[in-house]
Short mmCIF file of C-alpha atoms and ligand atoms in Angstrom, two decimals:
data_model
loop_
_atom_site.label_atom_id
_atom_site.label_comp_id
_atom_site.label_asym_id
_atom_site.label_seq_id
_atom_site.Cartn_x
_atom_site.Cartn_y
_atom_site.Cartn_z
CA MET N 1 19.46 54.52 -26.71
CA ALA N 2 17.81 57.09 -24.47
CA ASP N 3 21.00 57.41 -22.38
CA TYR N 4 23.02 58.08 -25.48
CA ARG N 5 20.69 60.86 -26.61
CA GLU N 6 21.39 62.64 -23.35
CA MET N 7 25.12 62.11 -23.86
CA TRP N 8 24.94 63.34 -27.47
CA LYS N 9 23.03 66.41 -26.30
CA GLU N 10 25.75 67.14 -23.78
CA LEU N 11 28.26 66.82 -26.62
CA ASP N 12 26.40 69.61 -28.42
CA MET N 13 25.42 67.35 -31.31
CA ASP N 14 22.73 68.09 -33.86
CA LEU N 15 20.40 65.29 -32.79
CA GLU N 16 17.97 65.54 -35.67
CA LYS N 17 20.66 65.40 -38.30
CA HIS N 18 22.45 62.66 -36.41
CA ASP N 19 19.26 60.56 -36.47
CA GLY N 20 19.51 60.66 -40.27
CA LEU N 21 23.02 59.23 -40.10
CA CYS N 22 21.98 56.54 -37.60
CA GLU N 23 19.24 55.42 -39.95
CA VAL N 24 21.46 54.75 -42.94
CA LEU N 25 24.56 53.19 -41.41
CA PRO N 26 22.97 49.98 -40.02
CA MET N 27 21.21 49.21 -43.34
CA PHE N 28 24.42 49.74 -45.21
CA TYR N 29 26.34 47.56 -42.75
CA ASP N 30 23.80 44.73 -43.06
CA GLU N 31 24.08 44.81 -46.82
CA VAL N 32 27.87 44.98 -47.00
CA TYR N 33 28.92 42.94 -43.97
CA LEU N 34 26.22 40.75 -42.53
CA SER N 35 25.36 39.39 -45.95
CA GLN N 36 28.78 37.67 -46.13
CA GLU N 37 28.88 33.91 -45.78
CA ASN N 38 31.18 31.85 -43.66
CA ARG N 39 32.53 34.73 -41.58
CA PRO N 40 34.77 33.91 -38.62
CA GLU N 41 32.72 33.78 -35.45
CA ASN N 42 35.02 36.25 -33.74
CA MET N 43 33.92 38.95 -36.19
CA ASN N 44 30.93 39.29 -33.85
CA TYR N 45 33.04 41.51 -31.67
CA TYR N 46 33.61 43.96 -34.55
CA ASN N 47 29.90 43.81 -35.45
CA PHE N 48 29.23 44.85 -31.90
CA VAL N 49 31.77 47.68 -32.04
CA ILE N 50 30.11 49.02 -35.18
CA SER N 51 26.65 48.77 -33.66
CA GLU N 52 27.96 50.84 -30.73
CA VAL N 53 30.19 53.13 -32.75
CA HIS N 54 28.38 56.26 -31.60
CA GLY N 55 27.22 54.76 -28.31
CA LEU N 56 29.30 52.65 -25.97
CA ARG N 57 32.74 53.73 -27.21
CA ILE N 58 31.75 57.39 -26.89
CA LYS N 59 30.47 56.69 -23.40
CA GLU N 60 33.84 55.13 -22.58
CA LEU N 61 35.61 58.22 -23.86
CA GLN N 62 33.39 60.45 -21.74
CA ASP N 63 34.04 58.31 -18.66
CA SER N 64 37.79 58.51 -19.30
CA LYS N 65 37.52 62.27 -19.60
CA GLN N 66 35.81 62.35 -16.22
CA GLU N 67 38.87 60.57 -14.85
CA GLY N 68 41.11 63.31 -16.24
CA LYS N 69 42.16 61.81 -19.58
CA LYS N 70 42.15 63.90 -22.76
CA VAL N 71 40.88 62.72 -26.13
CA ILE N 72 43.12 63.56 -29.06
CA GLY N 73 41.85 63.28 -32.63
CA SER N 74 44.14 62.80 -35.59
CA PHE N 75 43.86 62.36 -39.34
CA CYS N 76 47.12 60.75 -40.28
CA VAL N 77 49.25 57.75 -39.34
CA TYR N 78 52.28 59.99 -38.78
CA VAL N 79 50.90 61.35 -35.50
CA PRO N 80 52.70 59.22 -32.89
CA ASP N 81 50.19 57.37 -30.69
CA GLU N 82 53.01 56.44 -28.30
CA ILE N 83 53.31 60.06 -27.12
CA THR N 84 49.54 60.48 -26.89
CA LEU N 85 49.15 57.36 -24.76
CA ALA N 86 52.20 58.05 -22.60
CA LEU N 87 50.68 61.37 -21.58
CA ASN N 88 47.45 59.84 -20.34
CA CYS N 89 45.51 60.74 -23.48
CA ILE N 90 43.38 58.60 -25.80
CA PRO N 91 44.12 58.77 -29.52
CA VAL N 92 41.22 58.48 -31.95
CA GLY N 93 41.43 58.48 -35.73
CA ILE N 94 38.80 60.87 -37.06
CA CYS N 95 39.30 60.72 -40.83
CA SER N 96 35.82 60.52 -42.21
CA GLY N 97 34.72 58.03 -44.84
CA SER N 98 31.05 58.82 -45.42
CA GLN N 99 29.29 60.68 -48.19
CA PHE N 100 26.84 61.84 -45.51
CA TRP N 101 29.27 64.55 -44.42
CA VAL N 102 30.45 65.72 -47.83
CA PRO N 103 27.69 68.30 -48.54
CA ASP N 104 28.42 70.05 -45.24
CA GLY N 105 32.12 70.08 -46.06
CA GLU N 106 31.35 71.60 -49.43
CA LYS N 107 29.73 74.57 -47.73
CA LEU N 108 33.22 75.76 -46.82
CA LEU N 109 35.58 73.90 -49.13
CA PRO N 110 35.77 73.92 -52.93
CA ARG N 111 33.98 70.97 -54.52
CA ASN N 112 37.22 69.83 -56.10
CA THR N 113 38.69 68.92 -52.71
CA CYS N 114 39.35 65.30 -51.77
CA PRO N 115 36.26 63.65 -50.18
CA LEU N 116 38.22 62.63 -47.10
CA ILE N 117 38.89 66.27 -46.28
CA LYS N 118 35.38 67.42 -47.18
CA ALA N 119 33.80 64.69 -45.06
CA SER N 120 36.11 65.38 -42.10
CA ILE N 121 35.31 69.09 -42.09
CA GLY N 122 31.63 68.33 -42.76
CA ALA N 123 31.52 65.94 -39.79
CA LYS N 124 32.63 68.74 -37.48
CA LEU N 125 30.49 71.45 -39.04
CA SER N 126 27.33 69.36 -38.94
CA LYS N 127 27.91 68.37 -35.30
CA THR N 128 27.04 64.76 -36.09
CA CYS N 129 30.31 63.01 -35.26
CA PRO N 130 30.56 62.25 -31.52
CA TYR N 131 34.30 61.55 -31.88
CA PHE N 132 34.96 65.05 -33.14
CA GLN N 133 32.70 66.40 -30.40
CA SER N 134 34.66 64.43 -27.78
CA CYS N 135 38.10 65.66 -28.81
CA ASP N 136 39.97 68.06 -26.56
CA VAL N 137 42.26 68.87 -29.44
CA VAL N 138 42.69 67.56 -32.98
CA VAL N 139 46.11 67.16 -34.50
CA GLY N 140 46.48 67.96 -38.16
CA GLU N 141 49.64 67.69 -40.25
CA THR N 142 51.17 69.31 -43.28
CA THR N 143 50.91 66.30 -45.55
CA CYS N 144 48.93 67.49 -48.55
CA ASP N 145 47.83 70.99 -49.55
CA GLY N 146 44.15 70.24 -49.08
CA LYS N 147 44.64 69.20 -45.48
CA LYS N 148 46.98 72.09 -44.70
CA LYS N 149 44.42 74.65 -45.77
CA ALA N 150 41.52 72.75 -44.19
CA TRP N 151 43.10 73.09 -40.74
CA GLU N 152 42.88 76.86 -41.07
CA ILE N 153 39.12 76.52 -41.49
CA LEU N 154 38.74 73.92 -38.76
CA LYS N 155 40.51 76.25 -36.31
CA ASP N 156 37.40 78.44 -36.25
CA TYR N 157 35.45 75.55 -34.78
CA MET N 158 37.76 73.79 -32.37
CA ASP N 159 41.24 73.49 -30.91
CA VAL N 160 43.55 72.38 -33.74
CA TYR N 161 47.27 71.71 -33.47
CA VAL N 162 49.33 71.17 -36.61
CA MET N 163 52.48 69.05 -36.86
CA ASP N 164 54.87 70.11 -39.59
CA LEU N 165 55.68 66.87 -41.37
CA PRO N 166 58.71 67.07 -43.66
CA GLN N 167 58.23 65.81 -47.21
CA MET N 168 61.70 64.44 -47.79
CA LYS N 169 63.62 61.88 -45.77
CA ARG N 170 67.09 63.38 -45.42
CA GLU N 171 68.99 63.54 -42.13
CA LYS N 172 67.94 67.16 -41.62
CA ASP N 173 64.30 66.16 -42.13
CA LYS N 174 64.66 63.53 -39.44
CA ILE N 175 66.06 66.12 -37.04
CA HIS N 176 63.13 68.34 -37.87
CA TRP N 177 60.63 65.52 -37.28
CA ILE N 178 62.22 64.69 -33.90
CA ASP N 179 61.72 68.32 -33.00
CA GLU N 180 58.09 68.19 -34.10
CA ILE N 181 57.48 65.09 -31.99
CA LYS N 182 58.98 66.92 -29.01
CA MET N 183 56.74 69.92 -29.62
CA TYR N 184 53.74 67.59 -29.74
CA LYS N 185 54.88 66.17 -26.41
CA ASP N 186 55.12 69.74 -25.02
CA LEU N 187 51.57 70.44 -26.16
CA LEU N 188 50.19 67.38 -24.40
CA GLU N 189 52.25 68.04 -21.27
CA GLU N 190 50.72 71.48 -21.11
CA LYS N 191 47.19 70.14 -21.70
CA THR N 192 47.47 67.37 -19.11
CA GLY N 193 49.86 68.84 -16.57
CA ILE N 194 51.83 65.56 -16.74
CA LYS N 195 55.52 65.22 -17.55
CA LEU N 196 56.61 62.57 -20.00
CA SER N 197 58.89 60.00 -18.41
CA PHE N 198 61.25 57.48 -20.00
CA GLU N 199 59.33 54.64 -18.32
CA ASN N 200 55.91 55.80 -19.51
CA LEU N 201 57.10 56.21 -23.05
CA LYS N 202 58.85 52.83 -22.98
CA GLU N 203 55.66 51.14 -21.84
CA LYS N 204 53.59 52.77 -24.59
CA ILE N 205 56.17 52.10 -27.30
CA GLU N 206 55.92 48.43 -26.34
CA LEU N 207 52.13 48.57 -26.27
CA VAL N 208 51.74 50.19 -29.71
CA ASN N 209 54.29 47.75 -31.14
CA LYS N 210 52.18 44.94 -29.72
CA LYS N 211 49.16 46.31 -31.53
CA ARG N 212 51.20 46.49 -34.76
CA ARG N 213 52.30 42.88 -34.31
CA THR N 214 48.67 41.83 -33.81
CA LEU N 215 47.61 43.49 -37.05
CA LYS N 216 50.57 41.94 -38.81
CA ARG N 217 49.53 38.55 -37.44
CA LEU N 218 46.05 39.12 -38.88
CA TYR N 219 47.45 40.12 -42.25
CA ASN N 220 49.72 37.07 -42.37
CA PHE N 221 46.64 34.82 -42.47
CA ARG N 222 45.62 36.56 -45.67
CA LYS N 223 48.62 35.05 -47.40
CA TYR N 224 46.95 31.62 -47.41
CA ASP N 225 44.84 30.15 -50.16
CA PRO N 226 41.98 29.70 -49.44
CA VAL N 227 41.89 32.95 -47.47
CA PRO N 228 40.40 32.42 -44.00
CA ILE N 229 39.03 35.98 -43.73
CA SER N 230 37.49 38.29 -46.32
CA GLY N 231 39.17 41.52 -47.33
CA LYS N 232 36.14 43.41 -46.11
CA ASP N 233 36.44 41.92 -42.63
CA ALA N 234 40.19 42.54 -42.46
CA LEU N 235 39.63 46.14 -43.53
CA LEU N 236 37.00 46.56 -40.84
CA VAL N 237 39.40 45.31 -38.17
CA SER N 238 42.04 47.81 -39.36
CA GLN N 239 39.53 50.65 -39.36
CA ILE N 240 38.38 49.81 -35.85
CA ALA N 241 42.02 49.75 -34.69
CA PHE N 242 42.02 53.54 -34.99
CA TYR N 243 39.55 54.20 -32.22
CA ASP N 244 38.98 51.11 -30.10
CA ASP N 245 40.54 50.74 -26.67
CA ILE N 246 44.04 49.51 -27.49
CA ASN N 247 44.30 46.69 -24.94
CA ARG N 248 40.87 45.30 -25.76
CA PHE N 249 41.57 45.58 -29.47
CA ILE N 250 44.78 43.55 -29.11
CA GLU N 251 43.01 40.89 -27.06
CA MET N 252 40.01 40.54 -29.40
CA THR N 253 42.09 40.60 -32.57
CA ASN N 254 44.34 37.87 -31.21
CA LYS N 255 41.23 35.80 -30.49
CA LEU N 256 40.16 36.31 -34.09
CA CYS N 257 43.65 35.28 -35.21
CA ASP N 258 43.47 32.08 -33.12
CA GLU N 259 40.27 31.20 -34.97
CA LEU N 260 41.93 31.99 -38.32
CA ASP N 261 44.81 29.75 -37.31
CA GLU N 262 42.35 26.87 -36.87
CA ARG N 263 40.74 27.65 -40.19
CA VAL N 264 44.09 27.55 -41.95
CA LYS N 265 44.95 24.22 -40.29
CA ASN N 266 41.63 22.82 -41.53
CA GLY N 267 42.06 24.28 -45.01
CA GLU N 268 38.92 26.33 -44.46
CA GLY N 269 38.38 29.62 -46.28
CA VAL N 270 35.75 32.25 -46.97
CA PHE N 271 36.19 31.90 -50.70
CA GLU N 272 37.13 28.94 -52.88
CA LYS N 273 40.77 28.10 -53.39
CA ASN N 274 42.18 29.86 -56.46
CA THR N 275 39.85 32.84 -56.15
CA PRO N 276 41.56 35.80 -57.88
CA ARG N 277 43.66 37.63 -55.29
CA ILE N 278 43.56 41.42 -55.39
CA MET N 279 45.75 43.94 -53.61
CA ILE N 280 44.48 47.46 -53.13
CA THR N 281 46.94 50.31 -52.91
CA GLY N 282 46.43 54.03 -52.55
CA THR N 283 44.54 56.45 -50.33
CA PRO N 284 43.18 55.48 -46.91
CA MET N 285 39.69 54.01 -46.46
CA SER N 286 38.01 55.34 -43.34
CA ILE N 287 34.79 53.93 -41.89
CA PRO N 288 32.35 53.42 -43.65
CA ASN N 289 34.25 53.47 -46.91
CA TRP N 290 34.05 49.81 -47.95
CA LYS N 291 33.19 50.58 -51.55
CA ILE N 292 36.01 48.97 -53.55
CA HIS N 293 36.33 45.93 -51.27
CA HIS N 294 32.62 45.27 -51.58
CA ILE N 295 32.77 45.54 -55.36
CA VAL N 296 35.74 43.16 -55.59
CA GLU N 297 34.26 40.58 -53.25
CA THR N 298 30.88 40.57 -54.99
CA SER N 299 32.55 40.23 -58.39
CA GLY N 300 34.38 36.94 -57.87
CA GLY N 301 37.63 38.21 -56.30
CA VAL N 302 39.09 38.54 -52.82
CA VAL N 303 41.13 41.42 -51.40
CA VAL N 304 44.22 39.95 -49.73
CA CYS N 305 46.19 43.07 -48.83
CA GLU N 306 45.90 46.85 -48.61
CA GLU N 307 48.97 48.96 -49.10
CA THR N 308 47.24 51.97 -47.56
CA CYS N 309 47.17 53.87 -44.28
CA THR N 310 44.23 51.72 -43.22
CA GLY N 311 46.37 48.70 -44.08
CA THR N 312 50.07 47.91 -44.07
CA ARG N 313 51.31 51.48 -43.65
CA TYR N 314 49.61 51.57 -40.28
CA PHE N 315 51.37 48.59 -38.76
CA GLU N 316 54.55 47.79 -40.70
CA ASN N 317 57.88 48.65 -39.02
CA GLU N 318 58.02 48.71 -35.26
CA VAL N 319 59.60 51.36 -33.09
CA ASP N 320 62.99 50.08 -31.89
CA GLU N 321 62.49 49.31 -28.18
CA ASN N 322 66.21 49.51 -27.37
CA ALA N 323 66.75 52.95 -25.93
CA ASN N 324 68.60 54.10 -22.83
CA THR N 325 67.49 57.70 -22.83
CA ILE N 326 64.42 59.66 -23.74
CA GLU N 327 66.44 61.26 -26.56
CA GLU N 328 67.02 57.82 -28.06
CA GLN N 329 63.33 57.05 -27.73
CA PHE N 330 62.50 60.17 -29.75
CA GLU N 331 64.98 59.20 -32.39
CA ASN N 332 63.55 55.68 -32.58
CA LEU N 333 60.05 57.11 -32.93
CA ALA N 334 61.16 59.43 -35.73
CA ASN N 335 62.90 56.55 -37.53
CA ARG N 336 59.82 54.38 -37.44
CA TYR N 337 57.38 57.06 -38.52
CA LEU N 338 59.62 58.31 -41.31
CA GLY N 339 59.67 54.74 -42.57
CA ILE N 340 56.02 55.14 -43.68
CA ASN N 341 55.90 55.63 -47.42
CA CYS N 342 53.17 58.18 -48.11
CA ALA N 343 52.79 59.76 -51.55
CA CYS N 344 53.22 63.21 -50.04
CA PHE N 345 56.98 62.44 -49.78
CA THR N 346 59.45 62.94 -52.58
CA PRO N 347 61.07 60.81 -53.76
CA ASN N 348 58.90 57.92 -52.62
CA LYS N 349 60.61 54.86 -54.09
CA GLY N 350 60.01 52.90 -50.89
CA ARG N 351 56.31 52.68 -51.68
CA VAL N 352 56.93 51.02 -55.03
CA GLU N 353 59.29 48.55 -53.33
CA ASP N 354 56.68 47.80 -50.66
CA ILE N 355 54.03 47.16 -53.31
CA LEU N 356 56.30 44.77 -55.19
CA ASN N 357 57.14 42.91 -51.99
CA TYR N 358 53.49 42.55 -51.00
CA VAL N 359 52.65 41.23 -54.46
CA GLU N 360 55.06 38.37 -53.74
CA GLU N 361 54.18 37.85 -50.09
CA TYR N 362 50.41 37.84 -50.54
CA LYS N 363 50.55 36.01 -53.90
CA VAL N 364 48.65 38.82 -55.57
CA ASP N 365 47.16 38.27 -59.04
CA ALA N 366 46.31 41.91 -59.77
CA VAL N 367 46.46 45.33 -58.17
CA ILE N 368 43.77 47.96 -57.92
CA TYR N 369 45.24 51.42 -57.48
CA ASN N 370 42.60 53.36 -55.63
CA SER N 371 42.84 57.11 -55.38
CA LEU N 372 40.29 59.40 -53.85
CA GLN N 373 39.17 62.06 -56.29
CA PHE N 374 41.29 65.21 -56.33
CA CYS N 375 44.16 63.60 -54.44
CA SER N 376 46.97 64.70 -56.70
CA THR N 377 49.86 63.06 -54.81
CA TYR N 378 48.41 59.56 -55.06
CA SER N 379 47.03 59.93 -58.57
CA ILE N 380 50.33 61.28 -59.93
CA GLU N 381 52.27 58.49 -58.22
CA TYR N 382 50.18 55.95 -60.14
CA LYS N 383 52.51 56.15 -63.13
CA SER N 384 55.58 54.87 -61.29
CA VAL N 385 53.60 52.10 -59.57
CA GLU N 386 52.02 51.05 -62.87
CA LYS N 387 55.42 50.93 -64.57
CA ALA N 388 56.97 48.78 -61.83
CA LEU N 389 54.01 46.35 -61.79
CA LYS N 390 53.88 46.04 -65.56
CA GLU N 391 57.57 45.19 -65.62
CA LYS N 392 56.74 42.27 -63.33
CA GLY N 393 53.74 41.26 -65.44
CA ILE N 394 51.20 42.13 -62.74
CA PRO N 395 47.94 43.59 -64.08
CA VAL N 396 46.93 46.90 -62.50
CA ILE N 397 43.99 49.24 -62.93
CA MET N 398 43.52 52.72 -61.54
CA ILE N 399 40.21 53.66 -59.95
CA GLU N 400 39.68 57.25 -59.01
CA THR N 401 36.51 57.68 -57.01
CA ASP N 402 34.74 59.41 -54.14
CA TYR N 403 32.34 58.26 -51.41
CA SER N 404 29.18 58.39 -53.52
CA GLU N 405 27.57 55.37 -55.14
CA GLU N 406 27.12 57.06 -58.52
CA ASP N 407 30.01 55.33 -60.23
CA THR N 408 29.59 51.92 -58.56
CA GLY N 409 28.17 50.26 -61.69
CA GLN N 410 30.99 51.56 -63.85
CA ILE N 411 33.66 50.44 -61.39
CA LYS N 412 32.04 47.03 -61.05
CA THR N 413 32.20 46.52 -64.81
CA ARG N 414 35.94 47.25 -64.82
CA VAL N 415 36.63 45.07 -61.79
CA GLU N 416 34.65 42.18 -63.25
CA ALA N 417 36.66 42.40 -66.47
CA LEU N 418 39.89 42.34 -64.45
CA ILE N 419 38.76 39.31 -62.46
CA GLU N 420 37.61 37.47 -65.57
CA MET N 421 41.01 38.06 -67.12
CA ILE N 422 42.76 36.62 -64.04
CA LYS N 423 40.46 33.62 -64.00
CA GLU N 424 41.30 32.87 -67.59
CA LYS N 425 45.00 33.24 -66.85
CA LYS N 426 44.75 30.88 -63.87
CA GLY N 427 42.52 28.49 -65.75
CA VAL N 428 39.77 28.86 -63.16
CA THR N 429 36.31 27.98 -64.39
CA ALA N 430 33.46 30.08 -63.01
S1 SF4 O 501 47.92 58.86 -46.99
FE1 SF4 O 501 49.60 60.11 -46.21
S2 SF4 O 501 48.58 61.90 -45.40
FE2 SF4 O 501 47.02 60.32 -45.60
S3 SF4 O 501 46.96 59.29 -43.58
FE3 SF4 O 501 48.38 58.21 -44.90
S4 SF4 O 501 50.38 59.08 -44.36
FE4 SF4 O 501 48.84 60.51 -43.68
S1 SF4 O 502 43.63 61.30 -49.82
FE1 SF4 O 502 45.17 62.66 -50.75
S2 SF4 O 502 44.18 64.67 -50.90
FE2 SF4 O 502 42.96 63.41 -49.49
S3 SF4 O 502 43.76 63.93 -47.46
FE3 SF4 O 502 44.91 62.11 -48.18
S4 SF4 O 502 46.76 62.89 -49.17
FE4 SF4 O 502 45.30 64.61 -48.96
#
């Protein structure tokens, strides 16, 4: 630990405040994660990553910086990792998921701002997030209004670059997004002094696709009944995917999948067969936001899929690897990224279609629509999702919440009622 304190000091962190954060996270993790029964053995790797979340991984980032690499932070799955990696940079997702940072965010942002934005700004302001402190530049985007305006504030504290994401998916929007990807490439070329080559980009397109395929492989195991991995553990793996070393992540997650494969062959699961199967859709869940999953899985249900940016939106659709020129590579990148169905787009029919498909694929009994408080795009879009699900006879409830624990009891009561209803429908006795 002593070594890390020195490192944190060099990163200009507020050590005293950071100690407060380090005290709560392990207790919380023990309660939510280590209390689970029958976890796959290979989850030990992710336990280790969490235990070293502010230690070893940060040390690795610092060592890479010594070797000339740059660390690039981002808040959205539209920022193309392929470009970041191809220009000798390390991408890290720095969306914040802890209530710990919200009060600091509220010092500069109105209270009625989404907790993800408040926590992200608070993490920087309070100097307690070593990822933020390690970033050479952070890349924001023009997805929602809250984020757009938050970047203006963040610019007073660090180097911020903003990508202008279109909010429709017409041909002219694609051309615009290709242009934005090129401008992002220009920024990184300038920062690193390296020129992007066709070969480098090809290699990284293949690598990021491989990571997507690994996550997809993991998610495919969640289609079985009994489910060989809990929703909480699958969510943790997805969350870690945003900042772990990409090659190691692929290797370790494939090892986990091999174990899940065995479990499926042996009919082994973490929950009983016929446990009510819940899909969660909505806003992203950044570490350590495990709130809804924990409620579901301690109320008699299991989460089998997340249609979120810390779920399917992160890994579905690969970048087409068939390109003969760098121009074609850019077009392929734009096509893949514009295939993500975020509520900040209009119209956004693709998201409803995705949700309906996942209901079938993952044999979902009910859907929980989770929206972070004050996120108008996701909460407004609830109506069209609700309508489509009701037409198919799939129960759905909307939960609007933040990172605090204040409403946990209330949410648990609603979730328990939902699960009871499914059990009755399936004829499952308690
Ligand atoms: S929900 Fe939308 S804005 Fe947020 S990370 Fe996902 S794509 Fe980006
Ligand atoms: S959850 Fe909604 S309001 Fe919050 S950052 Fe994402 S899109 Fe914006």
